[in-house]
Tab-separated table of C-alpha atoms in Angstrom:
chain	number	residue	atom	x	y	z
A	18	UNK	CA	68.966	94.913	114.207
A	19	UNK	CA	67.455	91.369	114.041
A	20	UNK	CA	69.843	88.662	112.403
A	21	UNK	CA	67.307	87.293	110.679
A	22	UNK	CA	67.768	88.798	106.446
A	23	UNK	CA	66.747	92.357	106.645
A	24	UNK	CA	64.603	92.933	103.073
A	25	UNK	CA	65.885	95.510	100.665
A	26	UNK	CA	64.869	93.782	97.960
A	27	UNK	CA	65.430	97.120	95.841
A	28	UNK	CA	68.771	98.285	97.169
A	29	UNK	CA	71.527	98.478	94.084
A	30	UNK	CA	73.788	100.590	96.021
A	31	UNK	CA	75.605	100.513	98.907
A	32	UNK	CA	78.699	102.463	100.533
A	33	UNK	CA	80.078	101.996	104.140
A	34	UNK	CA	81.871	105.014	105.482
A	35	UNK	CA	82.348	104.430	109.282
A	36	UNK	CA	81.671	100.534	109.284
A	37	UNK	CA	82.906	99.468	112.205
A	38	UNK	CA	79.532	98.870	114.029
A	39	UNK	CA	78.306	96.969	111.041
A	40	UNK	CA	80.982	94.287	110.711
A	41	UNK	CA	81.587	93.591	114.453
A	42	UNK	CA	79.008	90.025	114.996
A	43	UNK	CA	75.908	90.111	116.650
A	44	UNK	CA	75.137	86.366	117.905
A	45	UNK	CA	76.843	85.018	114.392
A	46	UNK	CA	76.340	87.351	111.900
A	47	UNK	CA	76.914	90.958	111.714
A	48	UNK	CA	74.723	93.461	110.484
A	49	UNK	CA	76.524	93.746	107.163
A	50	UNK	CA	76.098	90.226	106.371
A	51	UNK	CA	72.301	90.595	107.394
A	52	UNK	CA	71.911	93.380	105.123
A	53	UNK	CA	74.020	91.349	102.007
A	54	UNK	CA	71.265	88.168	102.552
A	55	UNK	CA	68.219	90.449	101.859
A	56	UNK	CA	69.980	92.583	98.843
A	57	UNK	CA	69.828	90.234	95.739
A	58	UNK	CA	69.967	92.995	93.502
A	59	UNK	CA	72.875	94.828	94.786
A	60	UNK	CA	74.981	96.257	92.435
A	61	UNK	CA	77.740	98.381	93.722
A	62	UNK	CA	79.411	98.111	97.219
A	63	UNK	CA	81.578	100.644	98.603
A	64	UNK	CA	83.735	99.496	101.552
A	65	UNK	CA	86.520	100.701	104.114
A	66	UNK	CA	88.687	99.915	106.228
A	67	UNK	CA	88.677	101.036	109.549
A	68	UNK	CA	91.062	101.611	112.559
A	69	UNK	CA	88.810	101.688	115.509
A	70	UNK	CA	90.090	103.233	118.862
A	71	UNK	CA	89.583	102.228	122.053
A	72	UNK	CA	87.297	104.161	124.656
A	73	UNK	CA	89.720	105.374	126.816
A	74	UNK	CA	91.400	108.232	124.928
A	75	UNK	CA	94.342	108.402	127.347
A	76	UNK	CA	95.137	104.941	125.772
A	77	UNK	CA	95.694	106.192	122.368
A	78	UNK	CA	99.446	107.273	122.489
A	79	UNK	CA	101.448	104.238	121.469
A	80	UNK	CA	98.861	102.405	120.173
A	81	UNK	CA	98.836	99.791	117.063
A	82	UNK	CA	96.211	100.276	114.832
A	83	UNK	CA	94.690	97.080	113.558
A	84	UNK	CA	92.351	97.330	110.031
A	85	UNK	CA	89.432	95.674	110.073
A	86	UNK	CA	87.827	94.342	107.224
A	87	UNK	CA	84.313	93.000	106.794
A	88	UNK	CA	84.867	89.153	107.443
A	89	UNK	CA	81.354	88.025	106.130
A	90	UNK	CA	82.864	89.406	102.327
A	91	UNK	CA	85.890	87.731	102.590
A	92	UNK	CA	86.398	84.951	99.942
A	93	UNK	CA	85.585	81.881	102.069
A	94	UNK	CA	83.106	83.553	103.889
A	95	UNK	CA	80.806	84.249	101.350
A	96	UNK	CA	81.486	81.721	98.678
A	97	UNK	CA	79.552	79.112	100.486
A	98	UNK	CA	76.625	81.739	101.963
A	99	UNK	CA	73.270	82.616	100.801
A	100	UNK	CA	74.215	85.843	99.593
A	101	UNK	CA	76.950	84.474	97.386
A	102	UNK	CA	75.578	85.036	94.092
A	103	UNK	CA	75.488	88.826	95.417
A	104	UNK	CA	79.081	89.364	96.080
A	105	UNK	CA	79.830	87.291	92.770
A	106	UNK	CA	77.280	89.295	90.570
A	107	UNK	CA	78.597	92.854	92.188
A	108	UNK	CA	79.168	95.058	88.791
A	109	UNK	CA	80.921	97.807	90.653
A	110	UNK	CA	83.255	97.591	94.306
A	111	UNK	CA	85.080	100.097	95.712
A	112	UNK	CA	87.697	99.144	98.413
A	113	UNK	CA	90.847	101.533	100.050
A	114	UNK	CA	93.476	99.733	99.552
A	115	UNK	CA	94.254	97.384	96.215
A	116	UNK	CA	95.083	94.230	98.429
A	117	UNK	CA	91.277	94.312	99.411
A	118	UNK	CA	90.354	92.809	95.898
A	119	UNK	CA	92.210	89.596	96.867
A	120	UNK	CA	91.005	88.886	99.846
A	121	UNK	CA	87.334	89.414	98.609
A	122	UNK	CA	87.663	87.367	95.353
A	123	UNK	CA	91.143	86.087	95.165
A	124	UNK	CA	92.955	85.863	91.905
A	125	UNK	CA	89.987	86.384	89.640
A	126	UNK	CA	87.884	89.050	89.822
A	127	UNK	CA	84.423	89.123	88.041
A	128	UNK	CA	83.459	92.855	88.384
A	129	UNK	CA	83.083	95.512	85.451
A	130	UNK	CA	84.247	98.446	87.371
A	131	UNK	CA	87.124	98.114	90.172
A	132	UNK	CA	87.904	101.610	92.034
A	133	UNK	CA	90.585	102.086	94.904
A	134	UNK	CA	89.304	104.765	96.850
A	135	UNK	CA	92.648	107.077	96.958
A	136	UNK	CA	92.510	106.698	93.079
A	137	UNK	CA	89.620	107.822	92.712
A	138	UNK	CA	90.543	110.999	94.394
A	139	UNK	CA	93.413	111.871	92.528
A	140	UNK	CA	91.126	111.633	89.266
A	141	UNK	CA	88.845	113.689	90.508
A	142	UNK	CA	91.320	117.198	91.212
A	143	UNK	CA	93.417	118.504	89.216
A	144	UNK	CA	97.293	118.561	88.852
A	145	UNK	CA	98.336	120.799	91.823
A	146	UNK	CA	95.915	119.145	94.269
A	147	UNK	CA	96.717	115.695	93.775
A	148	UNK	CA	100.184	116.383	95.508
A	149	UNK	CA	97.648	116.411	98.843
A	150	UNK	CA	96.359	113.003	98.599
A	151	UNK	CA	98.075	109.905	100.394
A	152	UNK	CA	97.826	106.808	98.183
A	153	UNK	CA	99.642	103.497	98.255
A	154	UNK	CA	100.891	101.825	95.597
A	155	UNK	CA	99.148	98.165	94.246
A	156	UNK	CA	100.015	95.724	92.767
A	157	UNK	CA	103.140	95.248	94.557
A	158	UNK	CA	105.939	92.906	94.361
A	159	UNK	CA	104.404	90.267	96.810
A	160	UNK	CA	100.942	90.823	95.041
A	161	UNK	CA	99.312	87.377	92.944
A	162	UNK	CA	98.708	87.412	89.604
A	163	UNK	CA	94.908	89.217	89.769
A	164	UNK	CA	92.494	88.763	86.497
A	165	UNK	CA	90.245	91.202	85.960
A	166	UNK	CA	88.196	89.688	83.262
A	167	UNK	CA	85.531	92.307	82.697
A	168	UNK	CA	86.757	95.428	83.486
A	169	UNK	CA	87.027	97.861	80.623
A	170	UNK	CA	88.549	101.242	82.768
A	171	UNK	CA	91.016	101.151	85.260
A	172	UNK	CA	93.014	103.380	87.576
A	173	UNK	CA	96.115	102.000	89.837
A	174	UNK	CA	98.638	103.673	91.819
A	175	UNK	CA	102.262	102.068	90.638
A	176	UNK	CA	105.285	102.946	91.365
A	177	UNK	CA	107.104	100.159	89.512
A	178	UNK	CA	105.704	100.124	86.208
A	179	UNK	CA	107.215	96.220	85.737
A	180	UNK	CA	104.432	95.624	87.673
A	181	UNK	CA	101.991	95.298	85.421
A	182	UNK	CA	102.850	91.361	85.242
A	183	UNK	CA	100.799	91.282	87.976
A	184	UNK	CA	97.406	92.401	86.210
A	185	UNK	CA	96.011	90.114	83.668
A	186	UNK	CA	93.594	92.703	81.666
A	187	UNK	CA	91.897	90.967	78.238
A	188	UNK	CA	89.109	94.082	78.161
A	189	UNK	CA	91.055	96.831	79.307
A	190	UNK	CA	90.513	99.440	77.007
A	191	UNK	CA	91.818	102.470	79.142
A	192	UNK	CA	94.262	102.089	81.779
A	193	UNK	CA	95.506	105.117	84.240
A	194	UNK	CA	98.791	104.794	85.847
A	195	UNK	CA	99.667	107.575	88.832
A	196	UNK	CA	103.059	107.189	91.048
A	197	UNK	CA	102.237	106.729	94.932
A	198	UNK	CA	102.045	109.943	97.609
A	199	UNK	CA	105.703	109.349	98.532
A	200	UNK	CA	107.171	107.859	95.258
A	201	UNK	CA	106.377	111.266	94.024
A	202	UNK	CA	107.474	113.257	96.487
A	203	UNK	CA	110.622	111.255	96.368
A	204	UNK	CA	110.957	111.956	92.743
A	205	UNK	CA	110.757	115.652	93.290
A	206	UNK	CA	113.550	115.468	96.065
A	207	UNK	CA	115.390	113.318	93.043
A	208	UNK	CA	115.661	110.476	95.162
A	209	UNK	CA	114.394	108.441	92.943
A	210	UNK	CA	114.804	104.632	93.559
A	211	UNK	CA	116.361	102.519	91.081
A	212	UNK	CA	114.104	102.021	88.452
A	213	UNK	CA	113.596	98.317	87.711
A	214	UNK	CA	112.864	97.370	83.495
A	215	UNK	CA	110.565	94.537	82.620
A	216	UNK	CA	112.626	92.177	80.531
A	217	UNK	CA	109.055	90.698	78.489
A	218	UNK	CA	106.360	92.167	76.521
A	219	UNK	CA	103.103	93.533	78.268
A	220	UNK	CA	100.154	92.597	76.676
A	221	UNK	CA	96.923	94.317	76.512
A	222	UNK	CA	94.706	93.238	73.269
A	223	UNK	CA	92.141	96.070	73.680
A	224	UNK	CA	93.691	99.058	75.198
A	225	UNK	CA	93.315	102.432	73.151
A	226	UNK	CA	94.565	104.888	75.949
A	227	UNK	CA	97.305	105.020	78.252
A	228	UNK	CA	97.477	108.109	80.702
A	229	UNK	CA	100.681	107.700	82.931
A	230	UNK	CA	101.872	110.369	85.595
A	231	UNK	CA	105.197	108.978	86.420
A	232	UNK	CA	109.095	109.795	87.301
A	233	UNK	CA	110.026	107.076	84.582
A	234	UNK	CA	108.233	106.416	80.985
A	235	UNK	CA	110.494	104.407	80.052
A	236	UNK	CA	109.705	100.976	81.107
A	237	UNK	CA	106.121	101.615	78.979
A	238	UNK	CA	107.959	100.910	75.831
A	239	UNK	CA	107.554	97.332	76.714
A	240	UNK	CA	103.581	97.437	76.394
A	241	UNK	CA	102.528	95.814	73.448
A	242	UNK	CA	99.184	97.092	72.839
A	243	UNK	CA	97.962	96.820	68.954
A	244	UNK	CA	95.252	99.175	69.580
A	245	UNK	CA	96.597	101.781	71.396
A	246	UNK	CA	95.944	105.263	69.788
A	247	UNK	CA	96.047	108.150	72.861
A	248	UNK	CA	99.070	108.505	75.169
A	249	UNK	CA	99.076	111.136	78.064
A	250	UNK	CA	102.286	111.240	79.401
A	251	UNK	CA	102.807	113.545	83.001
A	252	UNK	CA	106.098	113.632	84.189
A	253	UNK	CA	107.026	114.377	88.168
A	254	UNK	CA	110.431	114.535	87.402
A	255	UNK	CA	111.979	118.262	88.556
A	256	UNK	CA	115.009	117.821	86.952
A	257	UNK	CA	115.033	118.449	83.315
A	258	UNK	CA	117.834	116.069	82.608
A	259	UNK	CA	116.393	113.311	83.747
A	260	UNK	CA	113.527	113.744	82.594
A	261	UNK	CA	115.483	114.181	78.703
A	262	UNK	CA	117.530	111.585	79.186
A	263	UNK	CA	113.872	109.550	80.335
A	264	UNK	CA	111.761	110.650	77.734
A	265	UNK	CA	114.543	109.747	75.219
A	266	UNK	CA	114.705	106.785	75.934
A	267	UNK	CA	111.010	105.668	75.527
A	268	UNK	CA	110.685	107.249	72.131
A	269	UNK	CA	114.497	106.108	70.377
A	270	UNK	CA	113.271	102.982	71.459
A	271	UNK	CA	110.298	103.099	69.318
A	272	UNK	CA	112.516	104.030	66.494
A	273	UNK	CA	114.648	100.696	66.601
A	274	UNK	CA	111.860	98.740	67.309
A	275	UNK	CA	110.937	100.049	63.969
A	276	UNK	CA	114.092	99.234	62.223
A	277	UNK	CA	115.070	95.764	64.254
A	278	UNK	CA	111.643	93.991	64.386
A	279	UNK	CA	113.019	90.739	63.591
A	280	UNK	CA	114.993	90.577	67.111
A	281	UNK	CA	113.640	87.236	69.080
A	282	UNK	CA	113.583	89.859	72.335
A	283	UNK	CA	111.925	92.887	70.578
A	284	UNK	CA	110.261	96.021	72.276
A	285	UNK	CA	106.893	96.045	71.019
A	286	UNK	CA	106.686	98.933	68.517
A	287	UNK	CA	102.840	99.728	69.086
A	288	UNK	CA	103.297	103.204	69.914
A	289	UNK	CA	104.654	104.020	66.517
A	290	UNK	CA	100.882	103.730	65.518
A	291	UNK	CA	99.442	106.642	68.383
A	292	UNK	CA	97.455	108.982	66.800
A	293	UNK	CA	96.930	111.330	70.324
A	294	UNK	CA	99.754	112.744	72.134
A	295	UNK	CA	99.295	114.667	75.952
A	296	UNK	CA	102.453	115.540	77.281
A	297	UNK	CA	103.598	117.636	80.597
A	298	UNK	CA	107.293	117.544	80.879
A	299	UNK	CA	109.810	119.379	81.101
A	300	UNK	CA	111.582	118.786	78.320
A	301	UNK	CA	113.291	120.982	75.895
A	302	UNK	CA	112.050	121.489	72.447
A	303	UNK	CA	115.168	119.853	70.243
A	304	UNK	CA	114.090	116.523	72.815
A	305	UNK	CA	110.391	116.618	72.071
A	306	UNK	CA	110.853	117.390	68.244
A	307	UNK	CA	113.320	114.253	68.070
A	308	UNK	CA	110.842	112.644	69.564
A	309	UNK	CA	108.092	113.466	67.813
A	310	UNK	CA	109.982	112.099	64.924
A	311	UNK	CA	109.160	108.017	65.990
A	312	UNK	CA	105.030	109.135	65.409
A	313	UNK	CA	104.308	109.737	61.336
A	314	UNK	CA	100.889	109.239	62.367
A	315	UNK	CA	99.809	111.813	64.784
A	316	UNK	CA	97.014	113.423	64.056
A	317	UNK	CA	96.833	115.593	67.594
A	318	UNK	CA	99.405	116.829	69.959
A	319	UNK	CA	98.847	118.236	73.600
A	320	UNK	CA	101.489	120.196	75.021
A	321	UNK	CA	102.012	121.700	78.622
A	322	UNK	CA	105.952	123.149	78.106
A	323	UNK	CA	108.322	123.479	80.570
A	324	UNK	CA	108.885	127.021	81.741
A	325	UNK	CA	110.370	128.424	78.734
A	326	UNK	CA	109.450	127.865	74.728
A	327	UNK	CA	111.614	129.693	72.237
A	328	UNK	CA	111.395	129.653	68.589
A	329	UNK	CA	113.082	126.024	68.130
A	330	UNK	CA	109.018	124.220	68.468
A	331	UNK	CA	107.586	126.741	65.854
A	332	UNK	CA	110.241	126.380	63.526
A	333	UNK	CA	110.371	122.804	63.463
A	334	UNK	CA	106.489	122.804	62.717
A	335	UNK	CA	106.606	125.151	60.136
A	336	UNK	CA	107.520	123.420	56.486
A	337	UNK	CA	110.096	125.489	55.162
A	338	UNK	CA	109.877	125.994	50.997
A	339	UNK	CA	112.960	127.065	48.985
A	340	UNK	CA	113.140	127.535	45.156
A	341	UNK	CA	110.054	124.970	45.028
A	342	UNK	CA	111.736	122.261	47.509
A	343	UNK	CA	110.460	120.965	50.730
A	344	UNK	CA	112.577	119.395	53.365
A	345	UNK	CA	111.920	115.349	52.865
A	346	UNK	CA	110.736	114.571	56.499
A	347	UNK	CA	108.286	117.172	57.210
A	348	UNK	CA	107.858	116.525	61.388
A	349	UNK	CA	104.326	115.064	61.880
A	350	UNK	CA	102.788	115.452	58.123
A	351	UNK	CA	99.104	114.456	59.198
A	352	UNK	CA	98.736	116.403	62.285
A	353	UNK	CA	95.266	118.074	62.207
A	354	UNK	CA	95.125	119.341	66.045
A	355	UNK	CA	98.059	121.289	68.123
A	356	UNK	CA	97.441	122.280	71.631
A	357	UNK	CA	99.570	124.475	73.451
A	358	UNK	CA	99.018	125.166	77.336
A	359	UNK	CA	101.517	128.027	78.357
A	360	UNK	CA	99.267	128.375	81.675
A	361	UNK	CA	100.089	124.778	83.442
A	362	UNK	CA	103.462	124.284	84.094
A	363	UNK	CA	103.892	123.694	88.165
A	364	UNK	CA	107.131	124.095	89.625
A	365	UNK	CA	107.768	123.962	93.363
A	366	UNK	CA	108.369	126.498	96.018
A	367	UNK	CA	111.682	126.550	97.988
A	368	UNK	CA	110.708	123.968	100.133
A	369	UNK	CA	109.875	121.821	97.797
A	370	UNK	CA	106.782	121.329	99.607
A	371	UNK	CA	103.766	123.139	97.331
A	372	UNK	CA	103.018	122.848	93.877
A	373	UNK	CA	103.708	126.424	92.477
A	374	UNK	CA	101.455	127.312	89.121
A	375	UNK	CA	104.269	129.341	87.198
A	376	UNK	CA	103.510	128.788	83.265
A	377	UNK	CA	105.557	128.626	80.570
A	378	UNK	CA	107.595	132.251	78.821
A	379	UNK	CA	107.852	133.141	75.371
A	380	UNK	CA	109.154	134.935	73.268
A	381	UNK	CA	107.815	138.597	72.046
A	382	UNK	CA	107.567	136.886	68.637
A	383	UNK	CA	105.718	133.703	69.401
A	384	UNK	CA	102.172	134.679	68.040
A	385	UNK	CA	103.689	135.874	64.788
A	386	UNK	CA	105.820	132.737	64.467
A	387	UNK	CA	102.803	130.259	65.168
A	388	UNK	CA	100.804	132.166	62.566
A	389	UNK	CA	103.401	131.454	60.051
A	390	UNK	CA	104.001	127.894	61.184
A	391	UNK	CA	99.858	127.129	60.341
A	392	UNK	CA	99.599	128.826	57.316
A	393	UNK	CA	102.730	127.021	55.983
A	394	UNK	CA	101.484	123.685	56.406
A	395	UNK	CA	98.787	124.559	54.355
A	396	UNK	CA	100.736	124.938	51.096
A	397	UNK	CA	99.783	120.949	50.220
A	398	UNK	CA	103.472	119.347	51.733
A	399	UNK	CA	101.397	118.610	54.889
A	400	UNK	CA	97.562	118.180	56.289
A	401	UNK	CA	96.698	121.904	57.052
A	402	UNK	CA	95.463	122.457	60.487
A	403	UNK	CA	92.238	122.109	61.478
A	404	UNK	CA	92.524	123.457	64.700
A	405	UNK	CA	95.456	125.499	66.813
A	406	UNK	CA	94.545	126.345	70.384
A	407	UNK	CA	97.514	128.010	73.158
A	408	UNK	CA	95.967	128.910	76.302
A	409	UNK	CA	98.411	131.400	77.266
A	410	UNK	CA	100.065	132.302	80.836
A	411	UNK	CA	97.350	134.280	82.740
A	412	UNK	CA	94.841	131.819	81.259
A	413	UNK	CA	93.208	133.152	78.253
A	414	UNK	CA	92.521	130.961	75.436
A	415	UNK	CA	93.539	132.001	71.426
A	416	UNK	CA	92.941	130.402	68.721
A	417	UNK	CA	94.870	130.264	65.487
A	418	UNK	CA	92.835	128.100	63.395
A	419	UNK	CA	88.931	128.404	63.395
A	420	UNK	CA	87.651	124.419	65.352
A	421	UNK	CA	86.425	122.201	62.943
A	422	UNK	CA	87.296	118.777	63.677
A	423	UNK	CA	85.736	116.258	65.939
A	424	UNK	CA	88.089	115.863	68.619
């Protein structure tokens, strides 16, 4: 290719797989950069890095791999070339690892959509195959303070949730957190490492969900977030106690943030105002009803069980009348939307190597006892139910209340 600007004056996309022979300089530019001069309407770039090997295979054993990354996008590269206006007016980029946004823009990035590539990947399978994927974790400890001041949707990999200091995030209106490769696989060995707290509010002014697969929830009570109203919560934990002892602590915090909101150091007490609940942990049911307790606004609850549901869940759902009298706290009064998934609980094979699909048992008189639990809460204590769905162990979906809401 010619270094002169090659034309592609209509090109809004472009990804890089294999990029090596595009980045390497021919005379003094390489053929990236020629192709970045003649795009002016680029939108998205998609961009890799590589570890190129040499010729001789014999050579390989031993060797150091070195990443290379385009040079010609790299901040003081481009900021004074011709195609900077391109690189600064990118809507979308794409990089593998999360360090790769720094050395591009630095410490503010103008994009709308940021995507690290072994994100993405995890997003796109579901529970069981995401054990397969290797991802590294970003921001990390050593990692500037990064602005994204545009971007409304974002997924990282983070393994210490006190790391959210490092992202400044004024738009963010959904934000996806996911443990790294090993963190996880650490977590399900229970060698968890020891679990560091931020001491300071998090702020994000527009978030409205929060999806977190995680060992630990509980350093999220310190996100303040006044518009937060769905929280998916997916725990990696094995052991149950931990996990309790965990999820307890996120949720009694809510409570006293309730009751002692005049402490100078408060935890924020914005998930008291959730409306949308997604849990998968294995938790037992006396912990997630004392939970559940902190939300008197829920409207919908998603539930993946551990491996075994008795009658405590049901019976704490179902509003119990004597002699015209109704307990005073009736647990989640303006819940419209319950969603049980017996089929999804994973636990692990012997080797603690493969995700094992193994559902979640019941008792013989479960059906009955959720039938009685929905038409209880329609007696007027309560909002009836508009909707009551269990997807049960070999899959099959039943539903107790006909769908007529808009969720």
């Amino acid at each position: 290719m010619a270094s002169s600007p090659l034309a592609l004056r209509n090109l809004v996309s472009l990804r890089l797989f294999d990029h090596t022979p595009y980045v390497t300089p021919r005379s003094d530019k390489s053929t990236l950069q020629v192709i970045l001069e003649g795009s002016k309407k680029l939108q998205e770039l998609s961009i890799g890095i590589n570890f190129p090997y040499p010729a001789n295979q014999a050579s390989w054993k031993g060797m150091v791999q070195i990443p290379v990354f385009p040079d010609c996008i790299i901040g003081p590269k481009w900021k004074g070339a011709s195609y900077s206006s391109t690189i600064r007016n990118l809507k979308r980029l794409e990089v593998p690892l999360g360090e790769a946004v720094n050395l591009i823009y630095g410490e503010n990035v103008p994009v709308l959509e940021f995507v690290i590539q072994g994100v993405a990947q995890i997003a796109d399978v579901d529970i069981k195959e995401m054990w397969k994927i290797t991802t590294s974790p970003w921001p990390i400890a050593s990692s500037p303070v990064t602005t994204f001041s545009r971007v409304k949707s974002l997924h990282l990999t983070l393994d210490d949730l006190s790391l959210l200091t490092r992202v400044v995030l004024p738009t963010l209106e959904e934000l996806c957190l996911t443990q790294s490769s090993e963190s996880r696989r650490q977590a399900i060995c229970g060698h968890t490492e020891l679990l560091i707290t931020p001491n300071t509010p998090i702020y994000f002014p527009k978030l409205h969900t929060l999806k977190v697969t995680h060992s630990h929830f509980s350093p999220l009570r310190w996100i303040c977030a006044e518009q937060l109203d769905a929280l998916h919560l997916t725990s990696t934990l094995l052991s149950r106690k931990e996990a309790e002892m965990d999820f307890s602590v996120l949720f009694s915090s809510i409570k006293s943030a309730k009751l002692h909101n005049t402490s100078p150091g408060r935890i924020p007490s914005t998930l008291l105002e959730i409306s949308r609940l997604y849990i998968n942990v294995n938790i037992s049911e006396g912990v997630l009803t004392r939970s559940l307790e902190s939300l008197p606004r829920l409207e919908l609850l998603s539930f993946v069980p551990g491996n075994q549901l008795q009658r405590g869940f049901t019976r704490e759902f179902t509003v119990d009348v004597e002699h015209d009298t109704v307990k005073a706290n009736i647990l989640c009064p303006v819940l419209q939307v319950l969603e049980l998934d017996l089929h999804s609980f994973l636990d692990w094979d012997g080797m603690g190597m493969k995700a094992v699909q193994i559902g979640t048992a019941t008792l013989e008189d479960f059906p009955s006892a959720l039938k009685r639990m929905v038409s209880s809460r329609e007696l007027g204590y309560t909002y009836p139910l508009e909707r009551c769905t269990v997807i049960e162990r070999d899959g099959a979906t039943q539903e107790y209340v006909e769908f007529t809401c808009g969720y």
